[in-house]
Tab-separated table of C-alpha atoms and ligand atoms in Angstrom:
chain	number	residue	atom	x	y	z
A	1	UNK	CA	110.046	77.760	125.516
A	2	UNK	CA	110.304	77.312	129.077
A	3	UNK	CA	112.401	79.216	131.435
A	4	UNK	CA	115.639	76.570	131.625
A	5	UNK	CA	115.509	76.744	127.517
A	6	UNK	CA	115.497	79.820	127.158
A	7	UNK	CA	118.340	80.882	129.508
A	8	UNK	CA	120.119	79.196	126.547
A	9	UNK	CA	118.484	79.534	123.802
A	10	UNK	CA	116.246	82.612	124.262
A	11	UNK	CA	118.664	84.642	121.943
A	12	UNK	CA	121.592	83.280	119.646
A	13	UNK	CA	123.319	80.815	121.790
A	14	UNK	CA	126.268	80.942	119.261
A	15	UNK	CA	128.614	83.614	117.720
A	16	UNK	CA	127.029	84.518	114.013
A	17	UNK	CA	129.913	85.126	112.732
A	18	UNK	CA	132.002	82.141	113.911
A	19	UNK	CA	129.712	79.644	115.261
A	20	UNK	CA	131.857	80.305	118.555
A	21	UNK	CA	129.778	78.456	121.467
A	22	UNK	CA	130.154	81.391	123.739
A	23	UNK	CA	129.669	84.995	123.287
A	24	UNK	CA	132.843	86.807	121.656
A	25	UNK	CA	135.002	89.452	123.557
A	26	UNK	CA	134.375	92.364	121.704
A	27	UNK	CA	137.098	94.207	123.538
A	28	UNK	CA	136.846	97.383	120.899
A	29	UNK	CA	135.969	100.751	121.762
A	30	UNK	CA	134.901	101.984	118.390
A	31	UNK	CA	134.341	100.396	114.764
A	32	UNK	CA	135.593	101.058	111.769
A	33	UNK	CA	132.620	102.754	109.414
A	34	UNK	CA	133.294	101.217	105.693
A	35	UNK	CA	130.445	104.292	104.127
A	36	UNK	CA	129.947	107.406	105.906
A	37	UNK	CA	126.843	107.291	104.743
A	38	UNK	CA	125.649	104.388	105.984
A	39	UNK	CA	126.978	103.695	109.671
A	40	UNK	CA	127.105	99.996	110.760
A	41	UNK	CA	125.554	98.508	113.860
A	42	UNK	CA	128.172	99.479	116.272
A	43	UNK	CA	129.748	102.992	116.278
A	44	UNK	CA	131.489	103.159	119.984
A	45	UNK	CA	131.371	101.152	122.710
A	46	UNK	CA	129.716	103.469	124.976
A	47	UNK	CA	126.628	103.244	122.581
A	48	UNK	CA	126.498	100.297	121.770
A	49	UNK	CA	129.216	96.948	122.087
A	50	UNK	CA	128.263	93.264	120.491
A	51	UNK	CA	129.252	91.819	123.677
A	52	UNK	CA	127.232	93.976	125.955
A	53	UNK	CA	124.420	93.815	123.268
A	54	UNK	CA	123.924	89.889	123.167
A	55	UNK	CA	123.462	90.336	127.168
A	56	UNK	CA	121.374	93.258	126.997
A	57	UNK	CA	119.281	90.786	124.430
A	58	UNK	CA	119.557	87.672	127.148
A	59	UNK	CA	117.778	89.863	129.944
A	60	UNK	CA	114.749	91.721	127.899
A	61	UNK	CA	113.879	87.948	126.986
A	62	UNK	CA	114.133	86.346	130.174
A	63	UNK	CA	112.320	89.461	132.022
A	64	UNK	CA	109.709	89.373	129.063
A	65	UNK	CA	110.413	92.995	128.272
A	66	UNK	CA	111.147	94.861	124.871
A	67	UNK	CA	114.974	96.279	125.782
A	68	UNK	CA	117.504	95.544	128.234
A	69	UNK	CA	120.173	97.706	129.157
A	70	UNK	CA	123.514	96.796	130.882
A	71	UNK	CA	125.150	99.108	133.088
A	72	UNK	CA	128.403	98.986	135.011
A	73	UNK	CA	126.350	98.274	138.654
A	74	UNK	CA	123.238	97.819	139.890
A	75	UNK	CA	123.454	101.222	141.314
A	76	UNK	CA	124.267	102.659	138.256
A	77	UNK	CA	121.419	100.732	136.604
A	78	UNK	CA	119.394	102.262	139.556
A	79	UNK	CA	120.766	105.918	139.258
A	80	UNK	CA	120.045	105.704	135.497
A	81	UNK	CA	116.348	104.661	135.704
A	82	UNK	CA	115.693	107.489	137.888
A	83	UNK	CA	117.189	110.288	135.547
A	84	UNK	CA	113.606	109.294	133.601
A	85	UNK	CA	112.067	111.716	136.378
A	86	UNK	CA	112.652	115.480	136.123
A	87	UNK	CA	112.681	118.366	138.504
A	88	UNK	CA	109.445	118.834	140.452
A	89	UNK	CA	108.803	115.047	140.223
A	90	UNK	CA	107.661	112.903	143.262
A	91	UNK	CA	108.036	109.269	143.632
A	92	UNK	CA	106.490	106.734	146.260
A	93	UNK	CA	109.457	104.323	147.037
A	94	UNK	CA	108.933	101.201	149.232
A	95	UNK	CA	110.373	101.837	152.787
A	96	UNK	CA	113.121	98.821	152.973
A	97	UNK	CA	114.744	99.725	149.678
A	98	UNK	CA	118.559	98.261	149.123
A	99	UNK	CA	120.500	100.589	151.450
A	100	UNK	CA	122.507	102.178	148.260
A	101	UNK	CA	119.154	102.892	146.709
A	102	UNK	CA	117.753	104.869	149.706
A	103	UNK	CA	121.094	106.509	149.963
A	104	UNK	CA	120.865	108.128	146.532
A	105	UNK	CA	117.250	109.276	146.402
A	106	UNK	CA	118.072	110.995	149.758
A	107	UNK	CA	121.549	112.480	149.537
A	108	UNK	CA	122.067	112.413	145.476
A	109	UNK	CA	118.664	112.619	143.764
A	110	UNK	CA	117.122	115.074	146.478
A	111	UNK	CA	119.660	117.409	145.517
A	112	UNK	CA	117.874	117.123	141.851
A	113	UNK	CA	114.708	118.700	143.360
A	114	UNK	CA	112.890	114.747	143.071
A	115	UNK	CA	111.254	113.998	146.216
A	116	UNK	CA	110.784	110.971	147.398
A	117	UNK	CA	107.883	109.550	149.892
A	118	UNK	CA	109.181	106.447	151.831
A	119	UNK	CA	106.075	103.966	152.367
A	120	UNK	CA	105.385	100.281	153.453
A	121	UNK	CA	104.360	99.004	150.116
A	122	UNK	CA	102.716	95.878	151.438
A	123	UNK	CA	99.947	98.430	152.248
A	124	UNK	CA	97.945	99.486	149.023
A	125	UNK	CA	96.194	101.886	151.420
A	126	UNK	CA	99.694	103.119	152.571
A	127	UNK	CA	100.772	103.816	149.267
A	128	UNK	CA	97.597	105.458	147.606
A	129	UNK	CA	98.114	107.643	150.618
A	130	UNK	CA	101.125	108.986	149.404
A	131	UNK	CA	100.414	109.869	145.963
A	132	UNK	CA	100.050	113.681	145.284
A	133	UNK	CA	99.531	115.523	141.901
A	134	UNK	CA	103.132	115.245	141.459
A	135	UNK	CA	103.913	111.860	142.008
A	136	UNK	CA	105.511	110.186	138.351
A	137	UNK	CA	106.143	106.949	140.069
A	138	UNK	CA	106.163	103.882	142.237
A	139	UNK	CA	109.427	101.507	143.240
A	140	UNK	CA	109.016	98.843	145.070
A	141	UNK	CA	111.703	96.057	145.429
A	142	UNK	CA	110.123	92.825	146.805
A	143	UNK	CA	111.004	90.424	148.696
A	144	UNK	CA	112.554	93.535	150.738
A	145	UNK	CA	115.485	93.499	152.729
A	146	UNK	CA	116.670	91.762	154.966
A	147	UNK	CA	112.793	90.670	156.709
A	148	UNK	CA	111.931	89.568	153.332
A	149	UNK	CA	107.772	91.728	153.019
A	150	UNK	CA	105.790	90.839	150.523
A	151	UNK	CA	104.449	93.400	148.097
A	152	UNK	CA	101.442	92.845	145.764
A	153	UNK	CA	102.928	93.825	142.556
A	154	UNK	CA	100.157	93.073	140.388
A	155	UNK	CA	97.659	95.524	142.425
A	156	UNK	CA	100.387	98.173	142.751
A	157	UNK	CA	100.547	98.045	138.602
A	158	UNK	CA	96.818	98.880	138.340
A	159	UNK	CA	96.890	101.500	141.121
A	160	UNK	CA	99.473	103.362	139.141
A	161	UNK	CA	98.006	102.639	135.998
A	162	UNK	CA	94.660	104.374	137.360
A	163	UNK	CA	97.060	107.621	138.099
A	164	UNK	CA	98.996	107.220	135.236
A	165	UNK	CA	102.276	106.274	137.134
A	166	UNK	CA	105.714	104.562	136.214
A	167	UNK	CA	106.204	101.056	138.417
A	168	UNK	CA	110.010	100.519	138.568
A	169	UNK	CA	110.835	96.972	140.583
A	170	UNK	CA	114.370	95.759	141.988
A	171	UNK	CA	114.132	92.223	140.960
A	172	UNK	CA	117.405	91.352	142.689
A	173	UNK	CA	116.694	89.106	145.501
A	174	UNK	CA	113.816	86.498	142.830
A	175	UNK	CA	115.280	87.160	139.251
A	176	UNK	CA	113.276	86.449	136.059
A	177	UNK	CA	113.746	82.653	136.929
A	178	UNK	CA	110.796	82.882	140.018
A	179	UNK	CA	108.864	86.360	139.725
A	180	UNK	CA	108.489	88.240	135.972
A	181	UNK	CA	107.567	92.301	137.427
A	182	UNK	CA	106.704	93.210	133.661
A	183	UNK	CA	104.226	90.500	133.429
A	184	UNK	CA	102.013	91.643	136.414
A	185	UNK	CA	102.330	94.981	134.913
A	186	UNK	CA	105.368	96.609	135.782
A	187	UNK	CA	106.987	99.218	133.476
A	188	UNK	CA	110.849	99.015	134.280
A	189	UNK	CA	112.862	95.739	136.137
A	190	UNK	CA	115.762	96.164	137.417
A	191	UNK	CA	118.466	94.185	138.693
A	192	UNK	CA	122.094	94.305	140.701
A	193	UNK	CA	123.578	91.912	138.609
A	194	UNK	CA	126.391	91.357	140.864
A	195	UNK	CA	123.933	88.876	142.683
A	196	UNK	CA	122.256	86.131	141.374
A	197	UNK	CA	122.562	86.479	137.930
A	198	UNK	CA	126.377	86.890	137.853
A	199	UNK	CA	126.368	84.633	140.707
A	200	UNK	CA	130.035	83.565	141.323
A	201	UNK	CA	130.881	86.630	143.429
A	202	UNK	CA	133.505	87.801	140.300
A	203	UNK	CA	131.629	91.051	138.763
A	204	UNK	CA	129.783	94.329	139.753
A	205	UNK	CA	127.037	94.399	137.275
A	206	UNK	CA	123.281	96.402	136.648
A	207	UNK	CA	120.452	95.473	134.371
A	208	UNK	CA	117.466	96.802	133.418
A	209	UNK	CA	114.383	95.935	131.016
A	210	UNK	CA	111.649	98.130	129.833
A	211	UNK	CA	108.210	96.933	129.017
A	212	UNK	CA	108.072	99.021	125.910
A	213	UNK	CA	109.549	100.700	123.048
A	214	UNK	CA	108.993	104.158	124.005
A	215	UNK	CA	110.528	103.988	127.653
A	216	UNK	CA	113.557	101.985	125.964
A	217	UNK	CA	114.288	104.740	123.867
A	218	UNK	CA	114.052	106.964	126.752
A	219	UNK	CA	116.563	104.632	128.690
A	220	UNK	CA	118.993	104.323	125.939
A	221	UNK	CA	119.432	107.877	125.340
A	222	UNK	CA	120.089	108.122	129.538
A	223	UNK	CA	122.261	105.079	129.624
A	224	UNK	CA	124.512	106.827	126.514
A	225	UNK	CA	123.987	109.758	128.051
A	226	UNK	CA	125.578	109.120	131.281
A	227	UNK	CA	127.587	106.743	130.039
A	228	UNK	CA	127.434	104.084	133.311
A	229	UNK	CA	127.691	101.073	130.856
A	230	UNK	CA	129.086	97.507	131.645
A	231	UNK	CA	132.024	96.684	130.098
A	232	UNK	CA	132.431	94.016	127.341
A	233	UNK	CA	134.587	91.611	129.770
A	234	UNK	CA	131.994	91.987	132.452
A	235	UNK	CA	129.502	91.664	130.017
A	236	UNK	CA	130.718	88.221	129.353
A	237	UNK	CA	131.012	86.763	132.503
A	238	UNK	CA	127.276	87.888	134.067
A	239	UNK	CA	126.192	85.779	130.590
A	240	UNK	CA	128.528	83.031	131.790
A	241	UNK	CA	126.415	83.082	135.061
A	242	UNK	CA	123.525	83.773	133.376
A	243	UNK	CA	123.550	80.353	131.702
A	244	UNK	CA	123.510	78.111	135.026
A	245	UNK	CA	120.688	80.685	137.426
A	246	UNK	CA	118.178	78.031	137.031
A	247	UNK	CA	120.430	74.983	138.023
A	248	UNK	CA	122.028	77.191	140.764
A	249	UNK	CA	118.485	78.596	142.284
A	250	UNK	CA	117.018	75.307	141.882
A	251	UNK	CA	119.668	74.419	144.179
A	252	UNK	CA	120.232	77.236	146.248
A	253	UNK	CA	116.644	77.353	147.198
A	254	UNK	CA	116.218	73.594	148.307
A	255	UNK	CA	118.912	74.655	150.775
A	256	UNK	CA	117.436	77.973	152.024
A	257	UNK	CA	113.713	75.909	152.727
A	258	UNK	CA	116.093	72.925	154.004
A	259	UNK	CA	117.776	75.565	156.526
A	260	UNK	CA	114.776	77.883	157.096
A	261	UNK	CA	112.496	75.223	158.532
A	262	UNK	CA	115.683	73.448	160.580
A	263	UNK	CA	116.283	77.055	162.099
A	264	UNK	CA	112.599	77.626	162.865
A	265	UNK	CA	112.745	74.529	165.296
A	266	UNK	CA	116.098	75.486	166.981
A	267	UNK	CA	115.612	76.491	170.451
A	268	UNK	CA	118.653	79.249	170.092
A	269	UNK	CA	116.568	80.975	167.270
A	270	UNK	CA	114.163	83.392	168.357
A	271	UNK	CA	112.512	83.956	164.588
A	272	UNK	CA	113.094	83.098	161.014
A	273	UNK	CA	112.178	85.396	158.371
A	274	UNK	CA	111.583	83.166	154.623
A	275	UNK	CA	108.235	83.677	152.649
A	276	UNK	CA	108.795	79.873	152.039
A	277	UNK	CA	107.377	79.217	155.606
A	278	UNK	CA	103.556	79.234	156.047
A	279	UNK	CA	103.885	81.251	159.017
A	280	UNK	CA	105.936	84.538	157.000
A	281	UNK	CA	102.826	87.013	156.435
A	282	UNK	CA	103.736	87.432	152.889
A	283	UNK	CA	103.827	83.337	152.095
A	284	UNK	CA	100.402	83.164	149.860
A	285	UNK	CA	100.719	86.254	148.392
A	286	UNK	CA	104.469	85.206	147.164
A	287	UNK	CA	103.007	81.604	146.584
A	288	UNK	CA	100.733	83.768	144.261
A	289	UNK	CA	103.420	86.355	141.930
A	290	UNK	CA	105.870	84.164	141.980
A	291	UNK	CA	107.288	80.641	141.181
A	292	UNK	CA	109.613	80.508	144.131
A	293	UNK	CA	111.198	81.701	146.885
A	294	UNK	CA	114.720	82.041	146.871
A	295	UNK	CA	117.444	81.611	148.575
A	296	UNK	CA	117.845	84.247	150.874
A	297	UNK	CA	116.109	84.364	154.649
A	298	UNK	CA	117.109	85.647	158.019
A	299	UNK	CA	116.925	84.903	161.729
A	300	UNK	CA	117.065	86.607	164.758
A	301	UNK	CA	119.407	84.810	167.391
A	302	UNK	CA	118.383	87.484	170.044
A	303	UNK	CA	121.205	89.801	170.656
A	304	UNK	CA	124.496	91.559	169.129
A	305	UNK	CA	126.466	89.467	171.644
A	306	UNK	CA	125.421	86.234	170.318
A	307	UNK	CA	125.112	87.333	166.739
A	308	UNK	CA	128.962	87.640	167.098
A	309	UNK	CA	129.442	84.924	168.624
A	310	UNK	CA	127.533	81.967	166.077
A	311	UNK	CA	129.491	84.678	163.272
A	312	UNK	CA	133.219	83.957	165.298
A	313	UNK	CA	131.843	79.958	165.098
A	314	UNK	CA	130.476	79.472	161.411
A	315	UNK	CA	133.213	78.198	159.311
A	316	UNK	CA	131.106	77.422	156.042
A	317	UNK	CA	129.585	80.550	154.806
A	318	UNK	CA	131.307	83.147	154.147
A	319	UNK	CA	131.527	86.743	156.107
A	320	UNK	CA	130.275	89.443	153.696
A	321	UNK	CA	127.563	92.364	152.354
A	322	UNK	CA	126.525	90.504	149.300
A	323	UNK	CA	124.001	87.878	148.532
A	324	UNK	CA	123.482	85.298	145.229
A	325	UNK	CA	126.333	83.772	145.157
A	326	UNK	CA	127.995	79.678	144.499
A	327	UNK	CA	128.914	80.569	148.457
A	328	UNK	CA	126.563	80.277	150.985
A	329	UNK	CA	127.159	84.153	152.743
A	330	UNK	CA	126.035	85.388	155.965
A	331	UNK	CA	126.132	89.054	156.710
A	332	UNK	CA	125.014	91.350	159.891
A	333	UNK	CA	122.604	93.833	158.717
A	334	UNK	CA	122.947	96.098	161.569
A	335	UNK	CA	126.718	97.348	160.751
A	336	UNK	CA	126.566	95.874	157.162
A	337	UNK	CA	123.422	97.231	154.767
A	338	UNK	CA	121.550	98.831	157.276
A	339	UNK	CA	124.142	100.494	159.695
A	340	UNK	CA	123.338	104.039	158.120
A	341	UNK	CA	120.201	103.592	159.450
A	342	UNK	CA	118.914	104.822	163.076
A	343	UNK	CA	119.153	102.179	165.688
A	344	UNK	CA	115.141	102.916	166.707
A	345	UNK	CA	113.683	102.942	163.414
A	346	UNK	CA	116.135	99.958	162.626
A	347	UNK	CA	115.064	97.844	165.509
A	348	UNK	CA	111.370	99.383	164.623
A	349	UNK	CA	111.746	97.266	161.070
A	350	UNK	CA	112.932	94.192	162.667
A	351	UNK	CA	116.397	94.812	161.589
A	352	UNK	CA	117.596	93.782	165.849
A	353	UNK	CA	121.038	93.350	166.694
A	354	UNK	CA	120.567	89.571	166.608
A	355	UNK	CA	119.358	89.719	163.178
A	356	UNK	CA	121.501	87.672	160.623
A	357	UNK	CA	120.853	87.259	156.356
A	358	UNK	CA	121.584	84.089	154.962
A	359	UNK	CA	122.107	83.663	150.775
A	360	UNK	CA	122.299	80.084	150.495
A	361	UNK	CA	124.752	78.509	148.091
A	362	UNK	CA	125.609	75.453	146.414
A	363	UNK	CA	127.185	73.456	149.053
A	364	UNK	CA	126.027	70.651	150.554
A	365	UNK	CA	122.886	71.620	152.853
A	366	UNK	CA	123.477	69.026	155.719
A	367	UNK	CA	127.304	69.845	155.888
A	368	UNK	CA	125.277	73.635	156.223
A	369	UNK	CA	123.368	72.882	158.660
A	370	UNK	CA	125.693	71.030	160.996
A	371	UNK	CA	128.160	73.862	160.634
A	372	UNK	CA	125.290	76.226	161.673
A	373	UNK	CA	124.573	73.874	164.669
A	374	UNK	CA	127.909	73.671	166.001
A	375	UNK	CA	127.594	77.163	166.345
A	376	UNK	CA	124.016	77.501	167.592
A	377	UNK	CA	124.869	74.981	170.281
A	378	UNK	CA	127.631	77.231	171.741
A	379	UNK	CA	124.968	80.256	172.479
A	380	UNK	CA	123.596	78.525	175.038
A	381	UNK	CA	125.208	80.160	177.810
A	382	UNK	CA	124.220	83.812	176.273
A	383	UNK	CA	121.143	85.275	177.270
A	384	UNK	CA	118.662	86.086	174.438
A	385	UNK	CA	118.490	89.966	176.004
A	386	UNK	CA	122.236	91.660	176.288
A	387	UNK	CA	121.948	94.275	178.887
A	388	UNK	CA	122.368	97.306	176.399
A	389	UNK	CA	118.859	95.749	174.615
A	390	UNK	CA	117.168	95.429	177.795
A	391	UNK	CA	117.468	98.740	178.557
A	392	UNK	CA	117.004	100.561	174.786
A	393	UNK	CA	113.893	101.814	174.446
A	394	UNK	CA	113.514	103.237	178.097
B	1	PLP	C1	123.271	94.764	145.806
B	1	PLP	C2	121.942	95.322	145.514
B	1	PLP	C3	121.804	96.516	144.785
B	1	PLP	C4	122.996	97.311	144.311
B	1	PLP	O1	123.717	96.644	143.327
B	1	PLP	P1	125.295	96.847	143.082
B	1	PLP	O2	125.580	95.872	141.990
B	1	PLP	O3	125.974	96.528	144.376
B	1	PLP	O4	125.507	98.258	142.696
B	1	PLP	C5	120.527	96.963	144.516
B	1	PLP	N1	119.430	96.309	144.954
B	1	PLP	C6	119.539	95.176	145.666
B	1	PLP	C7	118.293	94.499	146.136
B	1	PLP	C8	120.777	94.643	145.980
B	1	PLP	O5	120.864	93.531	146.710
C-alpha cells in the first residue's frame, strides 16, 4: 500500500462493531468485566481506550513501527520516552531541540540525576565525541528548529548501534508522510501531534512508535504508569486530521517551495532558511532520508525593528508559536520558542532578531505571497542593522 492508502486504510477504516465510517467515541472510563476470570480487551481508560487504541494502531503503521502510544501532548509523549533512562544515565541530545524539550532535560530530568550532552548532530564527529561509558542514548529531531539542519539519521542509527545506544527522533516538523526515522534505523519516533498530524490548530496531542516489541512493552508500562494519556475525544479528532496529512502537505509544501524561492529573490530578505533550496547545506542529504520537505522555512529580514514591522503588515498568516496547521502561521523565534535562550548563543545559532518561521497552510499561495509583499515593500525605509545590533557583540 502506498502512503495516501494507507492513511485510510492502514488499519480498520470502519467501526467493527457498527460499520460506523469513523472511529467511535468511546467516552468510558472503565468496562464492564462479564468473567473475572477472563478480563476483556479494555479494563480502564487510562490503560487502554478503543478510541485511543485505533489511533495508537493508525501511527505504528504509518511510522512502520510495532506500537504506538498516544499521550495527552507532545511533551508528555516526550517526558514519557525519557523515563526509559534511569539514574546515572547520559544522553547525547541534538543542540536545537524544540524549546519545551530542552527545557525539561535541563530543569526537570536533570533533577533525575540524567545528564544530558547538548551537540550539533549534523556532525557525526561531534556526536561520537560526546559519548561516554554512560551514555544510553541519542535524540536528534531533524529538520531542527527554526534554521531547519539537516541530520544524517541513517549514520547516527549505526553509530549507536556500534555502542549499543537508543536513537529517539522528534518527527514533528516531516511526519511519516516524507521521512520514516524507524526505517533508517531509529528505535523510538516521536511526534507533537498538535502539529501536522492534528493539523487544524483544535488539539494538544503526543505520539510515539517503537520499533519493537520489547521497547513497546517498556513504553506501555511508562505511559500507564504516568498516566499522560490522550483522551478519547482528542483521540478522535488527531485521526480526523490524520486522514487528510497527505492532501494537506502535498499542499502545504507546494506553497512553502512557492514562497521560499520568491523570498530568496526579494531584495528586503537577507536569507532564507528551507532544505528545499539547493543552496540550504542540508538539501542532498534531506533529498536523500526523506521524500520531502515540508512546509515550514524561515527568513531573516535583518533586524527586530523590521521583523515587527512586516509582522504589524501581514494580514494572512496568522500571529502564533505553533506550526502544521490549515493556517499559514508566522511566529518570532526570538521572544516566541527561543526567548529562554541567551541572546549570544541565540544570535550564535542564527536565531537573529530579524529571524521569522513560516508553516505554510492551505491558502492560496499567490494571495500569500502578495500579502507578504505588501509588507516587504514597506521595509524599505528600515535599515537592515538597528543600532542595538550594530553595536552587540562589541
Ligand atoms: C510543538 C513541538 C513539541 C511539543 O509538542 P506539544 O504538543 O506542544 O507538547 C515538540 N517537538 C516539536 C518539534 C514541536 O514543534
Amino acid at each position: 500500500m502506498k502512503f495516501a492508502t494507507k492513511l485510510l486504510h492502514g488499519t480498520s477504516c470502519f467501526d467493527p462493531a457498527t460499520g460506523a465510517a469513523s472511529t467511535p467515541i468511546y467516552q468510558a472510563s472503565t468496562f464492564h468485566q462479564a468473567d473475572l476470570d477472563r478480563p476483556g480487551a479494555f479494563d480502564y481508560s487510562r490503560s487502554g481506550n478503543p478510541t485511543r487504541q485505533a489511533l495508537e494502531d493508525a501511527i505504528a503503521v504509518l511510522e512502520g513501527g510495532e506500537r504506538g502510544f498516544a499521550f495527552a501532548s507532545g511533551m508528555a509523549a516526550i517526558s514519557s520516552v525519557f523515563m526509559l533512562f534511569s539514574a546515572g544515565d547520559h544522553i547525547v541530545v541534538a543542540e536545537d531541540v524544540y524549546g519545551g524539550t530542552y527545557r525539561f532535560l535541563t530543569k526537570v530530568l536533570s533533577r533525575m540525576n540524567i545528564d544530558v550532552t547538548f551537540v550539533d548532530t549534523t556532525s557525526l564527529a561531534e556526536v561520537e565525541k560526546a559519548i561516554t561509558p554512560c551514555t544510553r542514548g541519542i535524540y536528534l529531531e531533524t529538520p531542527s528548529n527554526p534554521t531547519l539542519k539537516v541530520t544524517d539519521i541513517a549514520a547516527i542509527c549505526r553509530l549507536a548501534r556500534s555502542n549499543n545506544l537508543l536513537v529517539i527522533v522528534d518527527n514533528t516538523f516531516l511526519t511519516p508522510y516524507y521521512q520514516r526515522p524507524l526505517e533508517l534505523g531509529a528505535d523510538i519516533v516521536i511526534h507533537s501531534a498538535t502539529k501536522f498530524i492534528g493539523g487544524h490548530s483544535d488539539v494538544v496531542a503526543g505520539l510515539a512508535v517503537t520499533r519493537d516489541k520489547e521497547l513497546g512493552e517498556q513504553l506501555y508500562f511508562i505511559q500507564n504508569g504516568m498516566g499522560a494519556v490522550l483522551g478519547a475525544q482528542d483521540s478522535w479528532l488527531v485521526m480526523r486530521g490524520l486522514k487528510s496529512l497527505k492532501a494537506r502537505l502535498d499542499v502545504s509544501t507546494r506553497t512553502a517551495d512557492k514562497i521560499a524561492r520568491w523570498l530568496a529573490g526579494h531584495p528586503e530578505v537577507k536569507k532564507v532558511y528551507y532544505t528545499g533550496l539547493e543552496q540550504h547545506p542540508g538539501h542532498l542529504l534531506q533529498a536523500r532520508q526523506a521524500s520531502g520537505h515540508g512546509a515550514v522555512l524561515s527568513f531573516d529580514v535583518g533586524s527586530r525593528e523590521r521583523a515587527k514591522a512586516l509582522f504589524d503588515r501581514v494580514t494572512l498568516p496568522i500571529v502564533a508559536v505553533s506550526l502544521g496547521a490549515v493556517e499559514t502561521i508566522l511566529s518570532y523565534p526570538a521572544t516566541m520558542s527561543h526567548a529562554a535562550m541567551p541572546k549570544e548563543e541565540r544570535v550564535c545559532r542564527g536565531i537573529t532578531d530579524g529571524l521569522i518561521r513560516l508553516s505554510a497552510g492551505l491558502e492560496d499561495a499567490d494571495d500569500l505571497i502578495h500579502d507578504l509583499e505588501q509588507a516587504l515593500n514597506s521595509l524599505e525605509n528600515l535599515s537592515f542593522e538597528s543600532k542595538e545590533e550594530a553595536y552587540s557583540g562589541t
